[in-house]
Amino acid sequence: MILKNDLLLRAARGEAVERPPVWLMRQAGRILPQYRALRERLSGFKELVETPALAAEVTIQPVDELDVDAAIIFSDILVIPEAMGLPYDMIEKRGPLFPETIRSGSDIDKLVAGEDAAARLSYVYDALELTRKELDGRAPLIGFSGAPWTLLAYMVEGSGSKTFSRAKRMLYQEPALAHQLLGKITQTIIAYLHAKARHGAHLIQLFDSWAGILSPALYREFGAPYLRQICTAITEVPVTVFAKGAWFALEDIARMDCQVVGLDWNISPEEGRSRVGAEKVLQGNLDPCYLYADPEQIQAATQKMLDAFGGRHIANLGHGVYPDTPLDGVRAFVQTVKHYRYK
Ligand code: CP3
């Protein structure tokens, strides 16, 4: 099927485009009234994630409502730990919780990995296929995975945390165990992402949401090498690496076999470009809190950001959109990008 809007893919390949494509991390979710309405009728978050028809519906909502240039499959990074043998609960208003966590080498030995784990995620592949069909070429479909370090963080910590000190403790106290776990997670991610590409994802984004809590030395040892392995393995579609908070690792990430590098709002477009170098396409990076401002302010800030990136850019926020963001703010951001033209 031919894409009617392939701007994201042309931009990700580094082609000259008339304007940057625009989408928002976490666009499929609570900012939309139609998402909240659907969600209220269901038993919980996991029912949405695990029912392909519902996941497809929620994935397409922001394309209908906001006219963004990409859809991102409705799912979660935590489906991988679950497929490996560590189920998660999503607690209302609190976030994820793992009843069991990784404590020892024997816990790691028990985990399922690679193709065997990826084979348990057929509901994601079904959701991708259905979404592709229902999108009917209106926008490319992004698939994603958590990065190995971020997934280890949840599997060891057992929940969200400000410090992830239990997970970081493993890196210092038992580095060999951490490497063993990261290796198993990485093999699973690679099998999973090959399957996602096979079932219709046009581009893959890797979310290393907790990269920024590691020191540069820890990230060099436990973060970057595993991301690099994934980038090297996934050759069938473009790959975006978004390592939140890890401005110190951008030079390293720039040398990975990826096409796009995501930036958060802690770094300016100019400094991001100078650290990443000329070759890669950059994605980001407006502060999500800017969308609480007046539409005129949002328009001015967005134009300034687009001018600063200047090209080889995919417009997005510096992290996921917050659930209480006014839709008018989101629309002002998206429409400003859509009316922009490179000189
Ligand atoms: O981006 C999208 O619109 C696609 C869907 C998507 C979700 N999670 C749905 C979701 C994506 C890409 C994710 C990735 C994800 N999940 C990350 C990486 C991205 C990031 O924000 O850094 C992380 C760290 C998670 C883990 C996770 N899932 C947490 C910590 C939480 C609870 C906190 C929160 O933001 O609500 C979730 C739940 C979750 N995942 C929701 C959605 C829409 C909220 C569930 C609801 O209440 O309906």
Tab-separated table of C-alpha atoms and ligand atoms in Angstrom:
chain	number	residue	atom	x	y	z
A	1	MET	CA	0.000	0.000	0.000
A	2	ILE	CA	1.295	3.427	-0.950
A	3	LEU	CA	1.625	6.068	1.758
A	4	LYS	CA	-0.310	9.244	1.028
A	5	ASN	CA	1.863	11.055	3.565
A	6	ASP	CA	5.445	9.809	3.718
A	7	LEU	CA	7.009	13.054	4.967
A	8	LEU	CA	8.293	11.424	8.174
A	9	LEU	CA	10.095	8.699	6.249
A	10	ARG	CA	11.608	11.099	3.729
A	11	ALA	CA	12.839	13.307	6.556
A	12	ALA	CA	14.171	10.319	8.534
A	13	ARG	CA	16.176	9.224	5.495
A	14	GLY	CA	17.730	12.685	5.408
A	15	GLU	CA	16.063	13.785	2.168
A	16	ALA	CA	15.367	17.482	1.586
A	17	VAL	CA	11.740	18.148	2.558
A	18	GLU	CA	9.455	21.188	2.320
A	19	ARG	CA	8.851	21.341	6.095
A	20	PRO	CA	9.634	19.132	9.063
A	21	PRO	CA	7.157	16.346	9.858
A	22	VAL	CA	5.463	16.610	13.263
A	23	TRP	CA	4.171	14.114	15.822
A	24	LEU	CA	4.174	13.968	19.632
A	25	MET	CA	5.552	11.357	21.948
A	26	ARG	CA	2.582	10.020	23.978
A	27	GLN	CA	0.095	11.455	21.482
A	28	ALA	CA	-1.953	8.253	21.710
A	29	GLY	CA	-3.379	8.649	25.176
A	30	ARG	CA	-4.860	10.822	27.818
A	31	ILE	CA	-4.723	14.203	26.070
A	32	LEU	CA	-7.600	13.059	23.858
A	33	PRO	CA	-11.191	13.017	25.194
A	34	GLN	CA	-11.996	10.091	22.888
A	35	TYR	CA	-9.160	8.100	24.515
A	36	ARG	CA	-10.441	8.879	28.006
A	37	ALA	CA	-13.977	7.922	27.012
A	38	LEU	CA	-12.856	4.568	25.628
A	39	ARG	CA	-10.579	3.949	28.597
A	40	GLU	CA	-13.444	4.490	31.074
A	41	ARG	CA	-15.438	1.682	29.496
A	42	LEU	CA	-12.613	-0.829	29.918
A	43	SER	CA	-11.205	-2.817	32.800
A	44	GLY	CA	-7.818	-1.166	32.514
A	45	PHE	CA	-4.809	-0.101	30.524
A	46	LYS	CA	-3.712	-3.637	29.689
A	47	GLU	CA	-7.020	-4.463	28.033
A	48	LEU	CA	-6.333	-1.624	25.574
A	49	VAL	CA	-2.774	-2.754	24.968
A	50	GLU	CA	-3.680	-6.410	24.497
A	51	THR	CA	-6.769	-6.026	22.294
A	52	PRO	CA	-5.577	-5.265	18.750
A	53	ALA	CA	-8.827	-3.599	17.608
A	54	LEU	CA	-8.748	-1.220	20.593
A	55	ALA	CA	-5.019	-0.527	20.284
A	56	ALA	CA	-5.525	0.275	16.594
A	57	GLU	CA	-8.414	2.615	17.384
A	58	VAL	CA	-6.391	4.554	19.961
A	59	THR	CA	-3.348	4.667	17.677
A	60	ILE	CA	-5.374	6.338	14.929
A	61	GLN	CA	-7.203	8.842	17.176
A	62	PRO	CA	-4.432	11.489	17.093
A	63	VAL	CA	-4.116	11.191	13.301
A	64	ASP	CA	-7.849	11.957	13.010
A	65	GLU	CA	-7.986	14.584	15.732
A	66	LEU	CA	-4.630	16.376	15.497
A	67	ASP	CA	-3.580	15.727	11.903
A	68	VAL	CA	-0.061	14.672	12.910
A	69	ASP	CA	2.357	13.228	10.346
A	70	ALA	CA	2.814	9.872	12.106
A	71	ALA	CA	0.966	7.317	14.174
A	72	ILE	CA	2.769	5.518	17.021
A	73	ILE	CA	1.426	2.116	17.910
A	74	PHE	CA	-0.454	2.105	21.209
A	75	SER	CA	1.436	-0.238	23.496
A	76	ASP	CA	3.983	0.039	26.288
A	77	ILE	CA	7.670	-0.610	26.781
A	78	LEU	CA	6.755	-3.003	29.611
A	79	VAL	CA	5.347	-5.682	27.318
A	80	ILE	CA	8.914	-6.964	26.905
A	81	PRO	CA	9.627	-7.704	30.577
A	82	GLU	CA	6.236	-9.415	30.678
A	83	ALA	CA	7.050	-11.570	27.646
A	84	MET	CA	10.338	-12.486	29.336
A	85	GLY	CA	8.444	-13.748	32.383
A	86	LEU	CA	7.958	-10.696	34.622
A	87	PRO	CA	4.326	-9.563	34.403
A	88	TYR	CA	3.425	-5.937	35.192
A	89	ASP	CA	0.330	-4.224	36.557
A	90	MET	CA	-0.592	-0.679	35.626
A	91	ILE	CA	-1.913	0.976	38.786
A	92	GLU	CA	-4.316	3.860	38.166
A	93	LYS	CA	-2.704	7.243	38.813
A	94	ARG	CA	0.498	5.598	40.072
A	95	GLY	CA	2.075	3.796	37.155
A	96	PRO	CA	3.637	0.408	36.586
A	97	LEU	CA	4.234	-2.183	39.283
A	98	PHE	CA	6.042	-5.523	38.968
A	99	PRO	CA	4.911	-8.044	41.615
A	100	GLU	CA	8.191	-9.913	41.065
A	101	THR	CA	11.553	-8.347	40.283
A	102	ILE	CA	15.044	-9.511	39.352
A	103	ARG	CA	17.179	-10.140	42.426
A	104	SER	CA	19.688	-12.825	41.534
A	105	GLY	CA	21.385	-14.800	38.814
A	106	SER	CA	18.795	-17.543	39.115
A	107	ASP	CA	16.035	-14.983	38.460
A	108	ILE	CA	17.872	-14.047	35.262
A	109	ASP	CA	18.348	-17.710	34.288
A	110	LYS	CA	14.587	-18.223	34.516
A	111	LEU	CA	13.809	-15.431	32.022
A	112	VAL	CA	12.696	-16.321	28.510
A	113	ALA	CA	14.650	-14.375	25.856
A	114	GLY	CA	15.095	-13.738	22.152
A	115	GLU	CA	12.672	-15.258	19.642
A	116	ASP	CA	10.867	-17.288	22.328
A	117	ALA	CA	9.985	-14.137	24.258
A	118	ALA	CA	9.167	-12.120	21.130
A	119	ALA	CA	6.809	-14.884	19.976
A	120	ARG	CA	4.604	-14.156	23.008
A	121	LEU	CA	3.837	-10.662	21.720
A	122	SER	CA	1.538	-11.615	18.863
A	123	TYR	CA	-1.086	-9.131	20.126
A	124	VAL	CA	1.334	-6.310	19.280
A	125	TYR	CA	1.963	-7.669	15.784
A	126	ASP	CA	-1.786	-8.076	15.216
A	127	ALA	CA	-2.324	-4.479	16.376
A	128	LEU	CA	0.323	-3.240	13.934
A	129	GLU	CA	-1.241	-5.077	11.001
A	130	LEU	CA	-4.718	-3.899	11.826
A	131	THR	CA	-3.546	-0.318	12.330
A	132	ARG	CA	-1.722	-0.339	8.996
A	133	LYS	CA	-4.904	-1.523	7.321
A	134	GLU	CA	-7.152	1.022	9.037
A	135	LEU	CA	-4.716	3.910	8.549
A	136	ASP	CA	-4.931	3.214	4.834
A	137	GLY	CA	-1.701	5.089	4.109
A	138	ARG	CA	-2.699	8.340	5.812
A	139	ALA	CA	0.464	8.380	7.936
A	140	PRO	CA	3.465	6.148	8.599
A	141	LEU	CA	3.282	3.890	11.644
A	142	ILE	CA	6.014	4.070	14.284
A	143	GLY	CA	6.909	0.991	16.323
A	144	PHE	CA	8.971	1.296	19.487
A	145	SER	CA	10.780	-0.461	22.279
A	146	GLY	CA	12.304	0.535	25.572
A	147	ALA	CA	16.103	0.481	25.510
A	148	PRO	CA	17.882	-2.279	27.480
A	149	TRP	CA	18.969	-0.062	30.380
A	150	THR	CA	15.483	1.454	30.833
A	151	LEU	CA	13.901	-2.019	30.819
A	152	LEU	CA	16.489	-3.331	33.314
A	153	ALA	CA	15.640	-0.341	35.513
A	154	TYR	CA	11.966	-1.398	35.733
A	155	MET	CA	12.731	-5.120	36.038
A	156	VAL	CA	15.084	-4.592	38.993
A	157	GLU	CA	13.367	-1.630	40.662
A	158	GLY	CA	9.867	-3.065	40.233
A	159	SER	CA	8.189	0.314	39.716
A	160	GLY	CA	8.901	3.881	38.716
A	161	SER	CA	11.309	5.752	40.970
A	162	LYS	CA	12.971	9.159	41.193
A	163	THR	CA	16.422	7.648	41.619
A	164	PHE	CA	16.199	4.020	40.438
A	165	SER	CA	18.798	3.438	43.127
A	166	ARG	CA	18.031	-0.270	43.431
A	167	ALA	CA	18.633	-0.739	39.716
A	168	LYS	CA	21.769	1.426	39.780
A	169	ARG	CA	23.020	-0.527	42.771
A	170	MET	CA	23.124	-3.646	40.597
A	171	LEU	CA	25.383	-1.859	38.105
A	172	TYR	CA	27.923	-1.070	40.858
A	173	GLN	CA	27.571	-4.172	43.051
A	174	GLU	CA	26.999	-6.897	40.499
A	175	PRO	CA	28.089	-5.633	37.093
A	176	ALA	CA	28.373	-9.154	35.649
A	177	LEU	CA	24.738	-9.883	36.528
A	178	ALA	CA	23.682	-6.577	34.988
A	179	HIS	CA	25.486	-7.449	31.753
A	180	GLN	CA	23.875	-10.880	31.711
A	181	LEU	CA	20.417	-9.324	32.113
A	182	LEU	CA	21.111	-6.576	29.549
A	183	GLY	CA	22.241	-9.241	27.069
A	184	LYS	CA	18.999	-11.192	27.447
A	185	ILE	CA	16.888	-8.047	27.164
A	186	THR	CA	18.813	-6.960	24.064
A	187	GLN	CA	18.295	-10.312	22.319
A	188	THR	CA	14.576	-10.032	23.034
A	189	ILE	CA	14.336	-6.453	21.770
A	190	ILE	CA	16.099	-7.373	18.525
A	191	ALA	CA	13.736	-10.291	17.827
A	192	TYR	CA	10.747	-8.125	18.789
A	193	LEU	CA	11.756	-5.223	16.539
A	194	HIS	CA	12.435	-7.488	13.548
A	195	ALA	CA	8.888	-8.794	14.052
A	196	LYS	CA	7.492	-5.272	14.393
A	197	ALA	CA	9.091	-4.264	11.101
A	198	ARG	CA	7.797	-7.452	9.481
A	199	HIS	CA	4.264	-6.703	10.699
A	200	GLY	CA	4.151	-3.134	9.442
A	201	ALA	CA	6.170	-0.640	11.497
A	202	HIS	CA	7.685	1.950	9.112
A	203	LEU	CA	10.189	3.290	11.636
A	204	ILE	CA	11.384	2.191	15.070
A	205	GLN	CA	12.018	4.453	18.061
A	206	LEU	CA	14.104	3.289	21.022
A	207	PHE	CA	13.129	4.990	24.288
A	208	ASP	CA	15.965	5.152	26.812
A	209	SER	CA	13.833	7.140	29.227
A	210	TRP	CA	16.183	6.711	32.211
A	211	ALA	CA	19.492	7.229	30.411
A	212	GLY	CA	19.960	10.562	32.157
A	213	ILE	CA	20.200	9.115	35.657
A	214	LEU	CA	23.427	7.279	34.764
A	215	SER	CA	26.856	8.877	34.907
A	216	PRO	CA	28.690	9.128	31.594
A	217	ALA	CA	30.904	6.204	32.657
A	218	LEU	CA	27.954	3.986	33.613
A	219	TYR	CA	26.145	4.859	30.401
A	220	ARG	CA	29.241	4.043	28.354
A	221	GLU	CA	29.386	0.602	29.989
A	222	PHE	CA	25.728	-0.398	30.518
A	223	GLY	CA	23.690	1.800	28.153
A	224	ALA	CA	25.314	2.670	24.853
A	225	PRO	CA	26.833	-0.729	23.876
A	226	TYR	CA	23.443	-2.481	23.964
A	227	LEU	CA	21.704	0.318	22.063
A	228	ARG	CA	24.466	0.045	19.479
A	229	GLN	CA	23.823	-3.711	19.074
A	230	ILE	CA	20.146	-3.049	18.414
A	231	CYS	CA	20.864	-0.282	15.893
A	232	THR	CA	23.272	-2.569	14.051
A	233	ALA	CA	20.707	-5.395	13.946
A	234	ILE	CA	17.697	-3.392	12.748
A	235	THR	CA	18.424	-2.616	9.108
A	236	GLU	CA	14.991	-2.955	7.546
A	237	VAL	CA	13.537	0.392	8.683
A	238	PRO	CA	14.951	3.712	9.967
A	239	VAL	CA	15.737	3.826	13.705
A	240	THR	CA	15.428	6.744	16.137
A	241	VAL	CA	17.405	6.698	19.392
A	242	PHE	CA	15.953	8.854	22.161
A	243	ALA	CA	18.106	8.712	25.280
A	244	LYS	CA	16.444	11.159	27.621
A	245	GLY	CA	18.791	13.269	29.697
A	246	ALA	CA	21.892	11.753	28.111
A	247	TRP	CA	23.252	14.844	26.339
A	248	PHE	CA	26.681	13.597	27.446
A	249	ALA	CA	26.245	10.493	25.284
A	250	LEU	CA	25.171	12.219	22.075
A	251	GLU	CA	28.596	11.872	20.419
A	252	ASP	CA	28.442	8.125	21.109
A	253	ILE	CA	24.876	7.819	19.860
A	254	ALA	CA	25.797	9.737	16.713
A	255	ARG	CA	28.201	6.911	15.819
A	256	MET	CA	25.473	4.244	16.061
A	257	ASP	CA	23.782	2.811	13.012
A	258	CYS	CA	20.633	4.890	13.473
A	259	GLN	CA	19.089	7.570	11.258
A	260	VAL	CA	17.479	9.882	13.832
A	261	VAL	CA	18.611	11.119	17.261
A	262	GLY	CA	15.983	12.414	19.695
A	263	LEU	CA	16.759	15.433	21.881
A	264	ASP	CA	15.043	16.450	25.116
A	265	TRP	CA	14.518	20.083	26.109
A	266	ASN	CA	17.644	20.256	28.271
A	267	ILE	CA	19.808	20.919	25.240
A	268	SER	CA	19.503	23.646	22.615
A	269	PRO	CA	19.015	22.666	18.966
A	270	GLU	CA	22.401	24.286	18.209
A	271	GLU	CA	24.290	22.335	20.852
A	272	GLY	CA	22.442	19.143	19.932
A	273	ARG	CA	23.515	19.594	16.318
A	274	SER	CA	27.100	20.283	17.245
A	275	ARG	CA	27.328	17.192	19.494
A	276	VAL	CA	25.575	14.883	17.032
A	277	GLY	CA	27.342	16.252	13.933
A	278	ALA	CA	25.924	17.010	10.503
A	279	GLU	CA	24.835	13.578	9.344
A	280	LYS	CA	21.930	12.413	11.518
A	281	VAL	CA	18.414	13.790	11.504
A	282	LEU	CA	17.417	15.318	14.872
A	283	GLN	CA	14.031	14.971	16.578
A	284	GLY	CA	12.539	17.158	19.286
A	285	ASN	CA	12.648	19.173	21.448
A	286	LEU	CA	10.135	21.745	22.707
A	287	ASP	CA	9.557	21.632	26.463
A	288	PRO	CA	6.180	19.835	26.890
A	289	CYS	CA	5.264	22.510	29.465
A	290	TYR	CA	5.359	25.128	26.715
A	291	LEU	CA	2.003	23.742	25.552
A	292	TYR	CA	0.372	25.253	28.656
A	293	ALA	CA	1.150	28.738	27.266
A	294	ASP	CA	-1.129	30.790	25.000
A	295	PRO	CA	-1.403	29.627	21.388
A	296	GLU	CA	0.458	32.766	20.169
A	297	GLN	CA	3.358	32.050	22.506
A	298	ILE	CA	3.434	28.435	21.399
A	299	GLN	CA	3.489	29.495	17.774
A	300	ALA	CA	6.408	31.869	18.348
A	301	ALA	CA	8.395	29.311	20.366
A	302	THR	CA	7.771	26.577	17.806
A	303	GLN	CA	8.860	28.775	14.898
A	304	LYS	CA	11.981	29.743	16.806
A	305	MET	CA	12.764	26.067	17.419
A	306	LEU	CA	12.232	25.155	13.750
A	307	ASP	CA	14.495	28.029	12.654
A	308	ALA	CA	17.148	26.888	15.133
A	309	PHE	CA	17.156	23.311	13.819
A	310	GLY	CA	17.092	24.664	10.279
A	311	GLY	CA	16.581	21.300	8.518
A	312	ARG	CA	17.277	17.581	8.969
A	313	HIS	CA	14.670	17.748	11.706
A	314	ILE	CA	11.517	15.975	12.883
A	315	ALA	CA	9.408	18.281	15.066
A	316	ASN	CA	8.350	16.837	18.422
A	317	LEU	CA	8.422	17.682	22.108
A	318	GLY	CA	11.439	16.995	24.303
A	319	HIS	CA	9.493	14.182	26.017
A	320	GLY	CA	5.956	12.812	26.097
A	321	VAL	CA	3.038	15.243	26.158
A	322	TYR	CA	1.604	15.642	29.677
A	323	PRO	CA	-1.930	14.301	30.240
A	324	ASP	CA	-3.404	17.660	31.330
A	325	THR	CA	-2.122	19.583	28.296
A	326	PRO	CA	-4.897	21.674	26.687
A	327	LEU	CA	-5.759	20.380	23.221
A	328	ASP	CA	-5.581	23.949	21.899
A	329	GLY	CA	-1.931	24.060	22.904
A	330	VAL	CA	-1.246	20.782	21.130
A	331	ARG	CA	-3.041	22.035	18.029
A	332	ALA	CA	-1.100	25.315	18.030
A	333	PHE	CA	2.156	23.331	18.080
A	334	VAL	CA	1.147	20.921	15.308
A	335	GLN	CA	-0.374	23.588	13.059
A	336	THR	CA	2.624	25.891	13.395
A	337	VAL	CA	4.872	23.126	12.097
A	338	LYS	CA	2.458	22.245	9.321
A	339	HIS	CA	2.393	25.841	8.047
A	340	TYR	CA	6.157	26.268	8.234
A	341	ARG	CA	8.266	26.139	5.078
A	342	TYR	CA	12.021	25.834	4.779
A	343	LYS	CA	13.470	28.789	2.913
B	1	CP3	O1	3.549	7.509	22.512
B	1	CP3	C1	2.414	7.031	22.370
B	1	CP3	O2	1.399	7.731	22.239
B	1	CP3	C2	2.258	5.522	22.261
B	1	CP3	C3	1.988	4.856	23.455
B	1	CP3	C4	3.010	4.716	24.573
B	1	CP3	C5	2.620	4.425	25.896
B	1	CP3	N1	3.732	4.181	26.624
B	1	CP3	C6	1.234	4.355	26.375
B	1	CP3	C7	0.947	4.609	27.797
B	1	CP3	C8	4.408	4.715	24.548
B	1	CP3	C9	5.368	5.033	23.403
B	1	CP3	C10	4.845	4.370	25.861
B	1	CP3	C11	6.263	4.192	26.227
B	1	CP3	C12	6.633	4.151	27.636
B	1	CP3	N2	5.990	3.507	28.669
B	1	CP3	C13	7.830	4.714	28.164
B	1	CP3	C14	8.873	5.419	27.356
B	1	CP3	C15	8.479	6.781	26.971
B	1	CP3	C16	8.670	7.812	28.045
B	1	CP3	O3	7.671	8.452	28.384
B	1	CP3	O4	9.800	7.994	28.491
B	1	CP3	C17	7.845	4.450	29.545
B	1	CP3	C18	8.919	4.874	30.513
B	1	CP3	C19	6.686	3.667	29.845
B	1	CP3	C20	6.295	3.082	31.146
B	1	CP3	C21	5.010	3.623	31.626
B	1	CP3	N3	3.771	3.373	31.050
B	1	CP3	C22	4.804	4.454	32.755
B	1	CP3	C23	5.886	4.956	33.665
B	1	CP3	C24	3.424	4.703	32.830
B	1	CP3	C25	2.681	5.425	33.936
B	1	CP3	C26	2.920	6.871	33.902
B	1	CP3	C27	2.169	7.547	32.808
B	1	CP3	O5	2.790	8.256	32.015
B	1	CP3	O6	0.952	7.374	32.769
B	1	CP3	C28	2.812	4.065	31.729
B	1	CP3	C29	1.362	4.061	31.408
B	1	CP3	C30	0.982	4.477	30.037
B	1	CP3	N4	1.607	4.081	28.878
B	1	CP3	C31	-0.134	5.290	29.692
B	1	CP3	C32	-0.155	5.369	28.299
B	1	CP3	C33	-1.161	6.072	27.453
B	1	CP3	C34	-1.138	5.869	30.674
B	1	CP3	C35	-2.165	4.847	30.937
B	1	CP3	C36	-3.532	5.424	31.182
B	1	CP3	O7	-3.745	5.916	32.290
B	1	CP3	O8	-4.373	5.355	30.267
